[in-house]
PDB file of C-alpha atoms and ligand atoms in Angstrom:
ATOM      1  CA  UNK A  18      -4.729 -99.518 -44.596  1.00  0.00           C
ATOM      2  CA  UNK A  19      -2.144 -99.571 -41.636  1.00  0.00           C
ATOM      3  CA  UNK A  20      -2.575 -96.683 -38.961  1.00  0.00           C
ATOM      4  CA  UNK A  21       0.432 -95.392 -37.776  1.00  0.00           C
ATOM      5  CA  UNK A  22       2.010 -92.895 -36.013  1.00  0.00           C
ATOM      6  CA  UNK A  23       2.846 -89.534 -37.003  1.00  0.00           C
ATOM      7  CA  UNK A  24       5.958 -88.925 -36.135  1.00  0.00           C
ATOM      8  CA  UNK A  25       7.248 -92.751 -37.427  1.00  0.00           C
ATOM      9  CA  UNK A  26       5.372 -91.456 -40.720  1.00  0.00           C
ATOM     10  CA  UNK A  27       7.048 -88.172 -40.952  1.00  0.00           C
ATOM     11  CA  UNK A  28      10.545 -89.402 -39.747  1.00  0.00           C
ATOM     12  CA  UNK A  29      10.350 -91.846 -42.590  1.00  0.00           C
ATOM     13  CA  UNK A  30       9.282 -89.845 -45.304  1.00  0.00           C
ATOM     14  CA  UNK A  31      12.652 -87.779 -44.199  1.00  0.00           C
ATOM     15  CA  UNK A  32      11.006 -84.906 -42.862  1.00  0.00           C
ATOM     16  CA  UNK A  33      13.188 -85.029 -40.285  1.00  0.00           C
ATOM     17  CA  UNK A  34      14.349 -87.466 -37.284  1.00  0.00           C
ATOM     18  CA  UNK A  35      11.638 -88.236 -34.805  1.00  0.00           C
ATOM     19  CA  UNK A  36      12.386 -85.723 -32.328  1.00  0.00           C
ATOM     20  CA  UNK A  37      12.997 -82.980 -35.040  1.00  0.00           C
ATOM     21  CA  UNK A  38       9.356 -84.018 -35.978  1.00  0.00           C
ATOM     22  CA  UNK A  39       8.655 -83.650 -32.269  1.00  0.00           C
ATOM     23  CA  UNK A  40       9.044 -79.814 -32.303  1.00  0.00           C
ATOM     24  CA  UNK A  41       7.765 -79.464 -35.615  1.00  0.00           C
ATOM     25  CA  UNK A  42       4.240 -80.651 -33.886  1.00  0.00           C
ATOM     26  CA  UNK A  43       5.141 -78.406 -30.898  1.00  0.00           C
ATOM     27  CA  UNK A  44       5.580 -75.844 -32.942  1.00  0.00           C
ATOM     28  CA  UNK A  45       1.902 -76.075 -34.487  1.00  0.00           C
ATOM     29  CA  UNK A  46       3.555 -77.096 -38.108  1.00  0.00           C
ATOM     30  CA  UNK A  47       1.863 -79.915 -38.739  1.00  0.00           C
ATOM     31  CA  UNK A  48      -1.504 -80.496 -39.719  1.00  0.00           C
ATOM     32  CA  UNK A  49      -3.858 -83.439 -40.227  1.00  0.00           C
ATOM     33  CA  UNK A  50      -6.642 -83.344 -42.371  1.00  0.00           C
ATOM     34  CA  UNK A  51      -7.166 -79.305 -41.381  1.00  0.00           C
ATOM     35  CA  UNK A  52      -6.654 -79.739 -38.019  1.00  0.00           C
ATOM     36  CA  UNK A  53      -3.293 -78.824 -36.395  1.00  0.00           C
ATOM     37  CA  UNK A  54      -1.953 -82.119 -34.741  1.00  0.00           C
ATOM     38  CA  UNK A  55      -1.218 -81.891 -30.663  1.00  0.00           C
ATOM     39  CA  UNK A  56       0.459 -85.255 -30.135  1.00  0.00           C
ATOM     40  CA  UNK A  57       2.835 -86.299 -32.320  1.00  0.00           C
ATOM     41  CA  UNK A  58       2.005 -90.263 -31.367  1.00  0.00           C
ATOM     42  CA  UNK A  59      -1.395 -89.722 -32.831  1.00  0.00           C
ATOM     43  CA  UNK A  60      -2.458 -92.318 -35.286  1.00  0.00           C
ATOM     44  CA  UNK A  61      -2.978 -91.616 -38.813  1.00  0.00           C
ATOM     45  CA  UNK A  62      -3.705 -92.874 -42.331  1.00  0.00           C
ATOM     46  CA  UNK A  63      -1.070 -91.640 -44.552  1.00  0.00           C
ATOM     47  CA  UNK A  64      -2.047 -92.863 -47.754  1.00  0.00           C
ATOM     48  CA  UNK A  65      -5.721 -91.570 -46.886  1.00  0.00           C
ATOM     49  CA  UNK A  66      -5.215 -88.366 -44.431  1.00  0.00           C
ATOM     50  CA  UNK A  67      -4.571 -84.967 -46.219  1.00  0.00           C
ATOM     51  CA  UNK A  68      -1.069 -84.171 -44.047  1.00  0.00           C
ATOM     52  CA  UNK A  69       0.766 -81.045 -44.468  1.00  0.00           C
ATOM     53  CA  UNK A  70       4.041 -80.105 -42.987  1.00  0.00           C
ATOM     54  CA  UNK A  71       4.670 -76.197 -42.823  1.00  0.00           C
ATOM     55  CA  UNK A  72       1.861 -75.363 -45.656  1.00  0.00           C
ATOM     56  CA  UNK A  73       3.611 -77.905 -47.595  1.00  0.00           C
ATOM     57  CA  UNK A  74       1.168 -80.965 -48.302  1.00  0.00           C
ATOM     58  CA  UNK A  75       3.321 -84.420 -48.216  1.00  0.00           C
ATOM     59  CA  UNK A  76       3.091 -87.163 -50.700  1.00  0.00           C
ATOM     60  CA  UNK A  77       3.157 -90.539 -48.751  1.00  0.00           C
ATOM     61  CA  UNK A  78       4.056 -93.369 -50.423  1.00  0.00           C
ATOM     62  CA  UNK A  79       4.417 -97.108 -48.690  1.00  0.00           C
ATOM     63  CA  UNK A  80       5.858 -98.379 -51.320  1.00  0.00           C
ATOM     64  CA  UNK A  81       8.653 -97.015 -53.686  1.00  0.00           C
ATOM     65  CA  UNK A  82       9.691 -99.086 -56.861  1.00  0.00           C
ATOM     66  CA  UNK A  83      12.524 -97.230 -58.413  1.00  0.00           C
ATOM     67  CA  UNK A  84      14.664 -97.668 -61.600  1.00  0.00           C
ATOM     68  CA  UNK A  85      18.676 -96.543 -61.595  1.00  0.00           C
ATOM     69  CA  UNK A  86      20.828 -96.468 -64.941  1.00  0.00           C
ATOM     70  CA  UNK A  87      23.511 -97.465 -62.190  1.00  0.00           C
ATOM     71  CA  UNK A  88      26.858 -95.476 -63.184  1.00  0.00           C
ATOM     72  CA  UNK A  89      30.341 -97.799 -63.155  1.00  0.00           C
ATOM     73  CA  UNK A  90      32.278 -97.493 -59.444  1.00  0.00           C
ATOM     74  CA  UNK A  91      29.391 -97.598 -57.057  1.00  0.00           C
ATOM     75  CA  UNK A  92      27.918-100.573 -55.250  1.00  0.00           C
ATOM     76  CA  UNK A  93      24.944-101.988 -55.277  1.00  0.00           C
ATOM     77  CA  UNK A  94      24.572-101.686 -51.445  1.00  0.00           C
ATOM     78  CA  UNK A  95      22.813 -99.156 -48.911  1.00  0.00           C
ATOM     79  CA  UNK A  96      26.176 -98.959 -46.950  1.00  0.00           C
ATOM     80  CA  UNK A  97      29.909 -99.655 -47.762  1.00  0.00           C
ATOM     81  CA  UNK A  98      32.726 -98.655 -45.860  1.00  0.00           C
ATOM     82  CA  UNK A  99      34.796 -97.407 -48.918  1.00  0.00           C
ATOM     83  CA  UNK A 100      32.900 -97.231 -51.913  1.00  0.00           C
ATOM     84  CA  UNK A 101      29.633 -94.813 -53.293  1.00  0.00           C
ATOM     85  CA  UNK A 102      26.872 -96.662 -52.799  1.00  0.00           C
ATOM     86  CA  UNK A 103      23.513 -96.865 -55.399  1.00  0.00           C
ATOM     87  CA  UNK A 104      21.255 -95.490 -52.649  1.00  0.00           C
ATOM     88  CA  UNK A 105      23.827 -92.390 -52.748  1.00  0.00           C
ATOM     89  CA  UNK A 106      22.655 -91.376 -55.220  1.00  0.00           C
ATOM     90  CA  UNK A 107      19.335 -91.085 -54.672  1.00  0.00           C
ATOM     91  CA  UNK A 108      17.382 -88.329 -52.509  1.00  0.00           C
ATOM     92  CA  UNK A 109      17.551 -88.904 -48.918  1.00  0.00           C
ATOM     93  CA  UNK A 110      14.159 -89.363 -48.073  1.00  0.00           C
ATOM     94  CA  UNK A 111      14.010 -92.865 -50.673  1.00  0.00           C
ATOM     95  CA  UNK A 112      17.703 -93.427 -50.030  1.00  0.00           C
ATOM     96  CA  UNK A 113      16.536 -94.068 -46.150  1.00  0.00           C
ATOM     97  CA  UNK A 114      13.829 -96.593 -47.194  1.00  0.00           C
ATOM     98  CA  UNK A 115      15.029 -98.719 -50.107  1.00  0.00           C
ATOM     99  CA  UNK A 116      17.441-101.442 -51.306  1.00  0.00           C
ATOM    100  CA  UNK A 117      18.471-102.899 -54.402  1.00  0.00           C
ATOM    101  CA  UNK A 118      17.173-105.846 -55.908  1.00  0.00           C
ATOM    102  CA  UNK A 119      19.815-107.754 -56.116  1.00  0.00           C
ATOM    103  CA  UNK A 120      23.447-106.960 -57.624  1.00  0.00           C
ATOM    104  CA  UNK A 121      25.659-105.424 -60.294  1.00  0.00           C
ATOM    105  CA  UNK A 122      29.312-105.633 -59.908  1.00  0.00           C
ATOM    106  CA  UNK A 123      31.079-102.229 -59.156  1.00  0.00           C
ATOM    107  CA  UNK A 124      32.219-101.955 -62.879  1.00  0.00           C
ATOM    108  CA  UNK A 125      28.757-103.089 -64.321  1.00  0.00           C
ATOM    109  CA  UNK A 126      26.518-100.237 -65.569  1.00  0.00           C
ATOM    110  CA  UNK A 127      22.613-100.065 -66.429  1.00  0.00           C
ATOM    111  CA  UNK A 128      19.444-101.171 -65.254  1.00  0.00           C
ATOM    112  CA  UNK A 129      19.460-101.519 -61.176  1.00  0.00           C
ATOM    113  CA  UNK A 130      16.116-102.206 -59.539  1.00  0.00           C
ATOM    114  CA  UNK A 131      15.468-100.699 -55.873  1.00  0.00           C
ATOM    115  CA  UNK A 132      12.514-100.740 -53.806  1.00  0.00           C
ATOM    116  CA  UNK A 133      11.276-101.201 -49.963  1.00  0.00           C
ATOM    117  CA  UNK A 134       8.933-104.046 -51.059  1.00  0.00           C
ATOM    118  CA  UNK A 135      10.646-106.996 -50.054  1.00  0.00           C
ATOM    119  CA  UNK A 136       8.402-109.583 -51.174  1.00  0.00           C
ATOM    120  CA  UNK A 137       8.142-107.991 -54.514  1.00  0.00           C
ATOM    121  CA  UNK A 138      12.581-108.454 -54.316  1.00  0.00           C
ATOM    122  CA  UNK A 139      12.359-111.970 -53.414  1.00  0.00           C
ATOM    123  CA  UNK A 140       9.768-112.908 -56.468  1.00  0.00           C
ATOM    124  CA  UNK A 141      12.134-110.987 -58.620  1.00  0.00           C
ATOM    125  CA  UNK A 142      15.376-112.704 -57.334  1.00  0.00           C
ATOM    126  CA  UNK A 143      13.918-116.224 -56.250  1.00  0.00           C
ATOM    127  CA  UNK A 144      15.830-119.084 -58.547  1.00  0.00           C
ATOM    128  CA  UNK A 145      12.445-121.097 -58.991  1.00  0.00           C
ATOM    129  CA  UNK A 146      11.117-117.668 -61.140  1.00  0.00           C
ATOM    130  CA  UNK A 147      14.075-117.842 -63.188  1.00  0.00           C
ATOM    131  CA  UNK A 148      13.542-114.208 -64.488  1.00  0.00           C
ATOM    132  CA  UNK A 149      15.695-113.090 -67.567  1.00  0.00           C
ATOM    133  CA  UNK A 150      18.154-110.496 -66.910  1.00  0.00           C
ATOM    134  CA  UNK A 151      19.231-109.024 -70.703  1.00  0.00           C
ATOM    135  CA  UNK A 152      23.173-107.483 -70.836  1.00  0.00           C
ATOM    136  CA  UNK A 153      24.983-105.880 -73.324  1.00  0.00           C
ATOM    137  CA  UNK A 154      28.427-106.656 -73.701  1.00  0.00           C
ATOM    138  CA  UNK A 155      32.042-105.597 -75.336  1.00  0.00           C
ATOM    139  CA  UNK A 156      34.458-108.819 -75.113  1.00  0.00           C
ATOM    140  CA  UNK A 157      38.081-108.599 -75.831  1.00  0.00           C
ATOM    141  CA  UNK A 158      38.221-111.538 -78.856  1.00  0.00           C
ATOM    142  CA  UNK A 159      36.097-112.751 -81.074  1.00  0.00           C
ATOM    143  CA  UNK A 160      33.140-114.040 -80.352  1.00  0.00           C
ATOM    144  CA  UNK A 161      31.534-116.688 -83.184  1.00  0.00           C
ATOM    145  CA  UNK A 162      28.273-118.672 -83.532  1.00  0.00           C
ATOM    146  CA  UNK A 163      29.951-121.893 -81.666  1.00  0.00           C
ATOM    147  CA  UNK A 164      29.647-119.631 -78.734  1.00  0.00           C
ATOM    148  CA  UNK A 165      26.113-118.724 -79.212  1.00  0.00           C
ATOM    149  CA  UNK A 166      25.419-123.073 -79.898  1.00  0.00           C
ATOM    150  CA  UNK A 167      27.692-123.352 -76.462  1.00  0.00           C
ATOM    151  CA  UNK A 168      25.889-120.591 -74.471  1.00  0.00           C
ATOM    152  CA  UNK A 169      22.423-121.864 -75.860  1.00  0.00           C
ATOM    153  CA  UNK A 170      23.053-125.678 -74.101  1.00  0.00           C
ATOM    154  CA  UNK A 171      24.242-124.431 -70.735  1.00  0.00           C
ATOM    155  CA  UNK A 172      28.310-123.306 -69.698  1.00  0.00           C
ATOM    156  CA  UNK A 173      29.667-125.524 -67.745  1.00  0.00           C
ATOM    157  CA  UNK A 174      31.327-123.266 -64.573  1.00  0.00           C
ATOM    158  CA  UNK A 175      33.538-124.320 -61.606  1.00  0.00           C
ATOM    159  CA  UNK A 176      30.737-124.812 -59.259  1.00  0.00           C
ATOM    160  CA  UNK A 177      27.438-124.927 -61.886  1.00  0.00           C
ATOM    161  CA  UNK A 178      26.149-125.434 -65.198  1.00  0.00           C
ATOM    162  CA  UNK A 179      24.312-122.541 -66.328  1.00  0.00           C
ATOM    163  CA  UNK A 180      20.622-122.811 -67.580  1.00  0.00           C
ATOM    164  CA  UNK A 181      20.176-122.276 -71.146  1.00  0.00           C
ATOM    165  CA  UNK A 182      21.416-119.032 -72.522  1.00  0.00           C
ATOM    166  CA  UNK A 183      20.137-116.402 -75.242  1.00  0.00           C
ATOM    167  CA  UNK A 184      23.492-115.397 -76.931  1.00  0.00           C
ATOM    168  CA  UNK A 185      23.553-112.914 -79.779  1.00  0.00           C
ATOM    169  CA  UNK A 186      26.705-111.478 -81.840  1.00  0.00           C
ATOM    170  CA  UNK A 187      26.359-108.009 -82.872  1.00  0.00           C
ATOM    171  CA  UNK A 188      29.857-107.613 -84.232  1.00  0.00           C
ATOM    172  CA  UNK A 189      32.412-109.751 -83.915  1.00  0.00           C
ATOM    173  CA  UNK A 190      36.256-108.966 -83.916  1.00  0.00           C
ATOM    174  CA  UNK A 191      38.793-107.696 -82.059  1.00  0.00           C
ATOM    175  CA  UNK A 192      36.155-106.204 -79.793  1.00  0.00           C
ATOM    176  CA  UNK A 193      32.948-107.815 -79.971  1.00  0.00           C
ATOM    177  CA  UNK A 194      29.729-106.666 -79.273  1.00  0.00           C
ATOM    178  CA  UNK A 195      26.774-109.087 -77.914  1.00  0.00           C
ATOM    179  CA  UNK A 196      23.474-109.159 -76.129  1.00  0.00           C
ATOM    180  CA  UNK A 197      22.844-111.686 -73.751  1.00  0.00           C
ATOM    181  CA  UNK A 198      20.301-113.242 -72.009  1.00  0.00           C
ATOM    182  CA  UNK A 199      20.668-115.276 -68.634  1.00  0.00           C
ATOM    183  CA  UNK A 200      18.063-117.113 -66.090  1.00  0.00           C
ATOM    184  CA  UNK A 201      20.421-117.208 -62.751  1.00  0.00           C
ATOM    185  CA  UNK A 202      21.997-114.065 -61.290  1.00  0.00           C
ATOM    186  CA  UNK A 203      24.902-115.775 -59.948  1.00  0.00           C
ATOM    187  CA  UNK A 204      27.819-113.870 -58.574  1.00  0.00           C
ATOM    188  CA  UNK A 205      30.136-112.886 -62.133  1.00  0.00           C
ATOM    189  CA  UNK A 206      28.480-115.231 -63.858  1.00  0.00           C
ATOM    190  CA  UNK A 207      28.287-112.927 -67.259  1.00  0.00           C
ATOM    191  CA  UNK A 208      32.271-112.715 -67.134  1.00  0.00           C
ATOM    192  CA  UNK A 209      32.427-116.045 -65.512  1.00  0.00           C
ATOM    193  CA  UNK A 210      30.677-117.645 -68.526  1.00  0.00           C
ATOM    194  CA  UNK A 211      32.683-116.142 -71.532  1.00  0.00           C
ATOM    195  CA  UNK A 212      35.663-116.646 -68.888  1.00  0.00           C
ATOM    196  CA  UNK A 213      34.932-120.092 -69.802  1.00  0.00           C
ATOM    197  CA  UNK A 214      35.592-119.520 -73.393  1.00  0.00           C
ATOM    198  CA  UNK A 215      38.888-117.100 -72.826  1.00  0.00           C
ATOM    199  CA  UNK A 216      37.359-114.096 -73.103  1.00  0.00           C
ATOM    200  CA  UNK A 217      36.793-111.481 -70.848  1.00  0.00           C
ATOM    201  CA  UNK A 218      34.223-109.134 -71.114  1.00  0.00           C
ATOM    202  CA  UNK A 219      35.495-105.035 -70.989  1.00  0.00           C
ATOM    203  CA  UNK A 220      32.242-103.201 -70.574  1.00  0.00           C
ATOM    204  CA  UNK A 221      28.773-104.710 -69.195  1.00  0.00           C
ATOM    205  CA  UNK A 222      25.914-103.207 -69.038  1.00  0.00           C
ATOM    206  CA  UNK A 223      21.796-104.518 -67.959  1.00  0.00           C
ATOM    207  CA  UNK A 224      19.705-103.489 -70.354  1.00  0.00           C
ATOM    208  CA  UNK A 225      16.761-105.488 -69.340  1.00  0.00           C
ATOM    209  CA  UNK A 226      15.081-107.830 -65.889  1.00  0.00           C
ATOM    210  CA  UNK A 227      12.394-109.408 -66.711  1.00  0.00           C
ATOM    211  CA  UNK A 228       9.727-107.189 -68.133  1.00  0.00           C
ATOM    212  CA  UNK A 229      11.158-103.879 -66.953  1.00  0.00           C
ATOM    213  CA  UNK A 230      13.541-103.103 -69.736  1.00  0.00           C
ATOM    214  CA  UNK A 231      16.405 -99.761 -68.637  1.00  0.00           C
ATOM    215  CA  UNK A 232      14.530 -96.731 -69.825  1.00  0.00           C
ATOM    216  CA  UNK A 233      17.045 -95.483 -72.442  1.00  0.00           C
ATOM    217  CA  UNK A 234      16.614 -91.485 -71.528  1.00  0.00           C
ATOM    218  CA  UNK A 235      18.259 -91.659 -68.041  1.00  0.00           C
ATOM    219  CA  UNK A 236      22.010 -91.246 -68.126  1.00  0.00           C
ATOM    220  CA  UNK A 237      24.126 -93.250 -66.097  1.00  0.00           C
ATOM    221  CA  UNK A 238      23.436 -92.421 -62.598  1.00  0.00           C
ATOM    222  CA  UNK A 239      19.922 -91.100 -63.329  1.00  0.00           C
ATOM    223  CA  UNK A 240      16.818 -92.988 -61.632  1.00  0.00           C
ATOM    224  CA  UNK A 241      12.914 -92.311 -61.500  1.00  0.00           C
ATOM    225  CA  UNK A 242       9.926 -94.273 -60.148  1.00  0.00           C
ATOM    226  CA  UNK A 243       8.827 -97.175 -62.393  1.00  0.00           C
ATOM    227  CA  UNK A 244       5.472 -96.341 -63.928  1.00  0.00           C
ATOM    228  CA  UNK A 245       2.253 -97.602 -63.353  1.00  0.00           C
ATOM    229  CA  UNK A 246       2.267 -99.764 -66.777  1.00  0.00           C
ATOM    230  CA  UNK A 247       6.028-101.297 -65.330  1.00  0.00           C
ATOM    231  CA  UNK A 248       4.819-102.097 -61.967  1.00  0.00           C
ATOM    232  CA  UNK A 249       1.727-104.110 -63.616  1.00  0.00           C
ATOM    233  CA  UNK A 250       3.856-105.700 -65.880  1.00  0.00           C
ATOM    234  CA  UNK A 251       6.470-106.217 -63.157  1.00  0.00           C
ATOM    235  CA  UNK A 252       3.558-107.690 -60.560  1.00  0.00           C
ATOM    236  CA  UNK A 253       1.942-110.039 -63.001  1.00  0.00           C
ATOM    237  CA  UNK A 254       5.253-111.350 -63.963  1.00  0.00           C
ATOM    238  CA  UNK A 255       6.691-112.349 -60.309  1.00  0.00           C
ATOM    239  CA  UNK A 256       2.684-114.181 -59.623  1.00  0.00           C
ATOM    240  CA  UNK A 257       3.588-116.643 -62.370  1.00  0.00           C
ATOM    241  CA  UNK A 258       5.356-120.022 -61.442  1.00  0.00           C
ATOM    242  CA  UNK A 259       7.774-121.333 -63.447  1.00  0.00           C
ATOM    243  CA  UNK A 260       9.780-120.329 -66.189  1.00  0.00           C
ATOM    244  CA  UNK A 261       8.738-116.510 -66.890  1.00  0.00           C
ATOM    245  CA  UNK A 262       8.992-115.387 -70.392  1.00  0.00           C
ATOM    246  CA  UNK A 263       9.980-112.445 -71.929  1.00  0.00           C
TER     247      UNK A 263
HETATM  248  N1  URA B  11      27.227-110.848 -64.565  1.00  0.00           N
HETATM  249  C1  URA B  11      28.413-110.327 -64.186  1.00  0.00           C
HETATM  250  O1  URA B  11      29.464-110.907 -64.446  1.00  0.00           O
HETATM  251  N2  URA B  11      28.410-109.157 -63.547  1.00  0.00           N
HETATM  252  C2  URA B  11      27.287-108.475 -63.263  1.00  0.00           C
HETATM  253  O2  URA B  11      27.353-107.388 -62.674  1.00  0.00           O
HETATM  254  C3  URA B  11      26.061-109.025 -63.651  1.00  0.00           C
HETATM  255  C4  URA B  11      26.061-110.214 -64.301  1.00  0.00           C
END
């Protein structure tokens, strides 16, 4: 386990910046493992020293592995100079640590991954893993099973072919509702592939990324850690090589 400092610990945990955690030791506020800490460069062991700010004992986590039912208009950034951003919306002391794993267009709802574990973000987002990402969809038209054979061989875009493609027709009309399933996470390439076929989807939604699927009870703009079933799940997934499977 990594020794650190106590003040770099506390700042990042949000208990305050590192000079507000300065006084707080000054002050006598802090203790470590019963002992009131003096030097606020000491070394500890946060996930193994008992450290309590105040009376109030803190919870350190290195890691943080989060899941967001991302709400439409916000972007799946940690900064933007005109939009909300998904780490908005979370409490300040993970909003200062974490950043989504990959994106969702501004209009796109649902299942938005963040974490501060990069390698864990690259597995997830590395072409060669070619992890499933599941949508829902409304299109405006009708979509029919020629676009499910179509989808299933690959659409041919401007600058790619797309890998094989899980297309399913809930209802089709008007409106149509479908699920689909895609390897890539190229930029609009949902819209960009039923573009190909006139039709433009009106509401999109990730229901699903690999083996973490959007836990139905959070409402849009709702988030909690991933539990320790998901981040097994999620860890033996990104170890495999090749095609993952769902
Ligand atoms: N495909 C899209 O077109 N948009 C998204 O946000 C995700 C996949």
């Amino acid at each position: 386990m990594k020794r650190e400092r106590l003040d770099k610990v506390l700042a990042n945990m949000g208990i305050g910046t590192r000079k507000e955690v300065k006084q707080l030791v000054k002050q006598k506020l802090v203790v470590v493992d019963g002992t009131v800490a003096t030097d606020p460069g000491m070394h500890v062991v946060p996930e193994e020293q008992e450290i309590s700010v105040d009376g109030e004992p803190i919870n350190y986590k290195r890691w943080l592995y989060i899941m967001l039912n991302k709400p439409p208009g916000v972007v799946s950034a940690t900064e933007d100079n005109l939009h909300e951003t998904v780490v908005d919306l979370l409490p300040y002391e993970w909003a200062i640590k974490v950043f989504p794993v990959g994106r969702l267009d501004i209009d796109t709802e649902g299942l938005l991954l963040l974490t501060n574990d990069g390698q864990l973000s690259h597995n997830l987002l590395s072409p060669k893993k070619k992890v499933d990402k599941e949508y829902f969809a409304r299109i405006q038209g009708r979509v029919t099973e020629t676009h499910v054979q179509e989808f299933a061989r690959g659409v041919e875009l401007e600058d790619f072919t797309t890998l094989p493609a899980k297309l399913e027709v809930l209802s089709s009309g008007e409106i149509s509702e479908i699920r689909v399933t895609i390897m890539e996470g190229k930029f609009h390439q949902v819209k960009r592939m039923f573009a190909a076929f006139d039709l433009e989807v009106i509401y999109l939604q990730r229901i699903r990324m690999g083996p973490i699927r959007l836990d139905e009870s959070l409402k849009p703009g709702e988030y909690r850690e991933l539990t320790d079933e998901e981040m097994e799940f999620l860890k033996a997934y990104t170890q495999k090589e090749g095609p993952a499977q769902s």
